[in-house]
Amino acid sequence: MYPQNQWYAAAWSQDVTNEPLARTICGEDIVLYRQPDGRAVALADRCWHRQAPLSMGRVLDNGDLQCPYHGLEFNGEGVCTRVPSQECPPRKARVRAYPLSERHRFVWVWIGDADEVDERLIPGLHWNDHLDWVGEGGTLTIACNFKLLVDNLMDLTHETYVHSTTIGDEKLPGAPVDTSVENGEVSVRRVIPDHDPAPFWKAEIANALEYQGHCDRWQIIRFIPPSCIAIDVGVAVAGTGGPEGHREQGVNAYVINAITPIDERNTLYLWNFVRNFDRGNAQRTADIQKRIEGVFLEDVAMLEGQQRAMDRGGETRMVTLKIDSGIAAARRMIDTLI
Amino acid sequence: MYPQNQWYAAAWSQDVTNEPLARTICGEDIVLYRQPDGRAVALADRCWHRQAPLSMGRVLDNGDLQCPYHGLEFNGEGVCTRVPSQECPPRKARVRAYPLSERHRFVWVWIGDADEVDERLIPGLHWNDHLDWVGEGGTLTIACNFKLLVDNLMDLTHETYVHSTTIGDEKLPGAPVDTSVENGEVSVRRVIPDHDPAPFWKAEIANALEYQGHCDRWQIIRFIPPSCIAIDVGVAVAGTGGPEGHREQGVNAYVINAITPIDERNTLYLWNFVRNFDRGNAQRTADIQKRIEGVFLEDVAMLEGQQRAMDRGGETRMVTLKIDSGIAAARRMIDTLI
Amino acid sequence: MYPQNQWYAAAWSQDVTNEPLARTICGEDIVLYRQPDGRAVALADRCWHRQAPLSMGRVLDNGDLQCPYHGLEFNGEGVCTRVPSQECPPRKARVRAYPLSERHRFVWVWIGDADEVDERLIPGLHWNDHLDWVGEGGTLTIACNFKLLVDNLMDLTHETYVHSTTIGDEKLPGAPVDTSVENGEVSVRRVIPDHDPAPFWKAEIANALEYQGHCDRWQIIRFIPPSCIAIDVGVAVAGTGGPEGHREQGVNAYVINAITPIDERNTLYLWNFVRNFDRGNAQRTADIQKRIEGVFLEDVAMLEGQQRAMDRGGETRMVTLKIDSGIAAARRMIDTLI
């Protein structure tokens, strides 16, 4: 079960082209494509006629999508505009069209009742396309329920163990954590003061500010329903005030996480890591993209291991520790939407 | 569910040898083999003793099949003739023997009540071994229900889209189609008059008759229950009368399709393409065989896409358009047999 | 269903190291590892906290196992000794610890009620580590129910057909067989007198005793519940009395078979072949190990074929012939334990 009447990130905008793209979202097979005028379209990925996958078809010059099997054509509203074998298509010939919106470099698809569509509900991941922030991300498919990925990102103490060679830090689990729920979002705030930073951050602040000493580090995790997470992360020269202080004395980034259920056991994960330092350096952008993907692939192994354990059955109870207050709040919020 | 008390093509005759061959037909595991005297045999592919697959065994000099596990031997009627560890086999020791007949280059197996067996019901695919016709075909396993393959062949307008580079023609979907049901078979007739023929036919008529102009093209599809289809296809010099006219002014072939359910989601497909032109040319035979297999592999991708969509669940209704009259008639005929 | 309150061989002792090893036994996911003091431990392979697989974690210097996800630490009794994010672990924080014992080169795990644990019930495969016997075995995973492997080993007439080129002998199925049940074990005894021995034995007795003539051959199979089998096998100069006679006039080995259900369709198979001849020859040990593994891989193909046939459904009855008296007795014994 998935939250209904919600926007889900279906793809990076750049991946929706005139080559149809098949995606399954909340168990629904959907074809995404872009019309010649630039408009992106989401239709049910099954021809009205004989259930052939429209994603195997092609986009015509007029922007309609042609079924690969018998050539029926559908416009962006899902209405059948042509049946090659007869003069007029039947009036009821149509496939479901999904409300679609592009924002913050993602293509969002509305799952639920189309009459309830509301663009104000699109998760506000504005860092992803704001000029102050630079970064290139990626797309992963993970064989786990989407809630396990939400859990993963709502408690970053796992970095110490799963990502010990890059962003993990022994001091992370012990740092005090503040969890709050406000305006329908969950916020988890953690600051590690005055410490020798983890390898990733040590390199970044050295490079950006030629600084090699102790730092204050922060992680401010924000859960945005139904399943997006934006994380304000950074380090600054120790004692300069942390996230509320002189951020210009440090380096800052946002981890953008758009999490979309494929089905109960698979999740589409669109991620980015956008930074406000060394923004003109394309080589650094590519380098960080590669390193962050490596970090996320470590999470994939863990998440799929969890899912396999749960699929095996038996005792699969989850325990909520103090560090899991953010997880618990996000899960409660998801549950109220289902 | 599958039509019972029917003959199904289980293999090409040439593929049934003294090496046992495992086939699953209508959900039943069957082993096929040929005895030294040339007689082909079909037995249940599970030893009476411990369920070992007899198809892993070997054919003895006396024509019996020896179980690979403990060496029990079964004759062509499925009767156990030897248990190596004891003097006499138990009287009830036997495996099911399936009525089998070889005709038109195929090995046919009777699925249903053996007491009802009737060789007159073997689908009459006589073009497959008639001296007037020459061709070599193949065997494909397709991950779809057998009815989807029947659908595919009963409406050839899909050629325009699935096979656009070989036998497809823009004029196909619009050509008038006559569907009739007679003598327990379905017939679908379509003629495309006076047009520039599709690449495949253009090359064949040019080669056979040194003719390069417009043609009349015909497709006469014949559904023979439970699931065979013979298609009379050809092109002739435009205006010479089409299928009822001067066929010697053209080139003609039969597409032979023996469709056998493996189980609800898999189908065994034995096909051939036999022609009445350039019959002595073995190189042409091999060349056409290869090209036609390429055409059918395009269908495989589509059929398996349909099956996946239907397996996913949700709305899987099939719509019957005017072009689907042949499909509808064939499906009705299949349904009455189940 | 599996016999409960039983010891199952989970691994070769040498394979349990400070690198955690994941094993599934009777459907239960278990992690095995060895502490720095040499003690082997078996815990449930799911963290108490969020179900992460502990087998992806690491063994700490103090012998505790650290969860790979959030760093919780568990001691050999399964008690959580540390939660990095808080001062004290919750008192109820623990994972199930399985009683474990090492004997005869295997690590045994008790499946069932830990209060009922009884080391006297460990199957007595003492040949596996007795100085009189030498050999190195292996570990196989077979996609079949464990009872099919028990069947396989309780009736060795299959050697004639499955292993015809190595240890099979045409005279095996016809040789008289004595089956007895005593002290909660099943014994099957078969002697083939005065014959030209099978290739494997011919080579071994020639090498050990420079003897090339006829032999008496014996197989004495012993089923030890819940699912271990020890087989006393050998050949001696014909007429010297067989297994009860002058064994020094021959060569003798024990086939050690520890059979552990993974789940209903998969089995862990730990095997060895220990001999009392040419014991100092490591090259011969390696050579025999390789040949015997080849023999067992022939069984794997057959067993997985049986399982597939049974999974397909339909008629899957097993028949018990006279040679199957040992199988029948072992199956009855297993059934009383389930």
Coordinates of N, CA and C in Angstrom, one line a residue, chain C residues 189-191 216-220 232 234 236 240-247 252:
Chain C
R189 N 22.8 -53.3 4.5 CA 24.0 -54.0 4.2 C 23.9 -54.8 2.9
R190 N 24.9 -54.6 2.0 CA 24.9 -55.2 0.7 C 26.4 -55.7 0.4
V191 N 26.5 -56.9 0.0 CA 27.8 -57.5 -0.4 C 27.7 -58.0 -1.8
D216 N 35.6 -59.0 -3.4 CA 34.4 -58.9 -2.7 C 34.2 -57.4 -2.4
R217 N 33.0 -56.9 -2.6 CA 32.7 -55.4 -2.3 C 31.6 -55.3 -1.3
W218 N 31.7 -54.3 -0.4 CA 30.6 -54.1 0.5 C 30.2 -52.7 0.6
Q219 N 29.0 -52.5 1.0 CA 28.4 -51.2 1.3 C 27.5 -51.4 2.6
I220 N 27.9 -50.7 3.7 CA 27.1 -50.8 4.9 C 26.7 -49.4 5.2
D232 N 30.0 -47.4 5.2 CA 31.3 -48.2 5.3 C 31.4 -48.9 3.9
G234 N 34.0 -50.6 0.8 CA 35.3 -51.2 0.5 C 35.3 -52.4 -0.4
A236 N 37.8 -56.1 -1.0 CA 38.9 -57.0 -0.5 C 39.1 -58.1 -1.5
T240 N 38.1 -63.5 0.9 CA 38.8 -63.2 2.2 C 37.8 -62.9 3.3
G241 N 36.5 -62.9 3.0 CA 35.6 -62.7 4.1 C 34.8 -61.5 4.1
G242 N 35.1 -60.6 3.2 CA 34.3 -59.3 3.1 C 34.4 -58.5 4.3
P243 N 33.3 -57.7 4.6 CA 33.4 -56.7 5.7 C 33.7 -57.4 7.1
E244 N 33.3 -58.7 7.2 CA 33.5 -59.4 8.5 C 34.8 -60.1 8.5
G245 N 35.5 -60.1 7.4 CA 36.7 -61.0 7.2 C 38.0 -60.2 7.4
H246 N 38.9 -60.5 6.5 CA 40.3 -59.9 6.5 C 40.3 -58.6 5.8
R247 N 39.9 -57.6 6.5 CA 39.8 -56.3 5.8 C 41.2 -55.8 5.4
N252 N 39.4 -49.8 2.4 CA 38.2 -49.5 3.1 C 38.1 -47.9 3.3

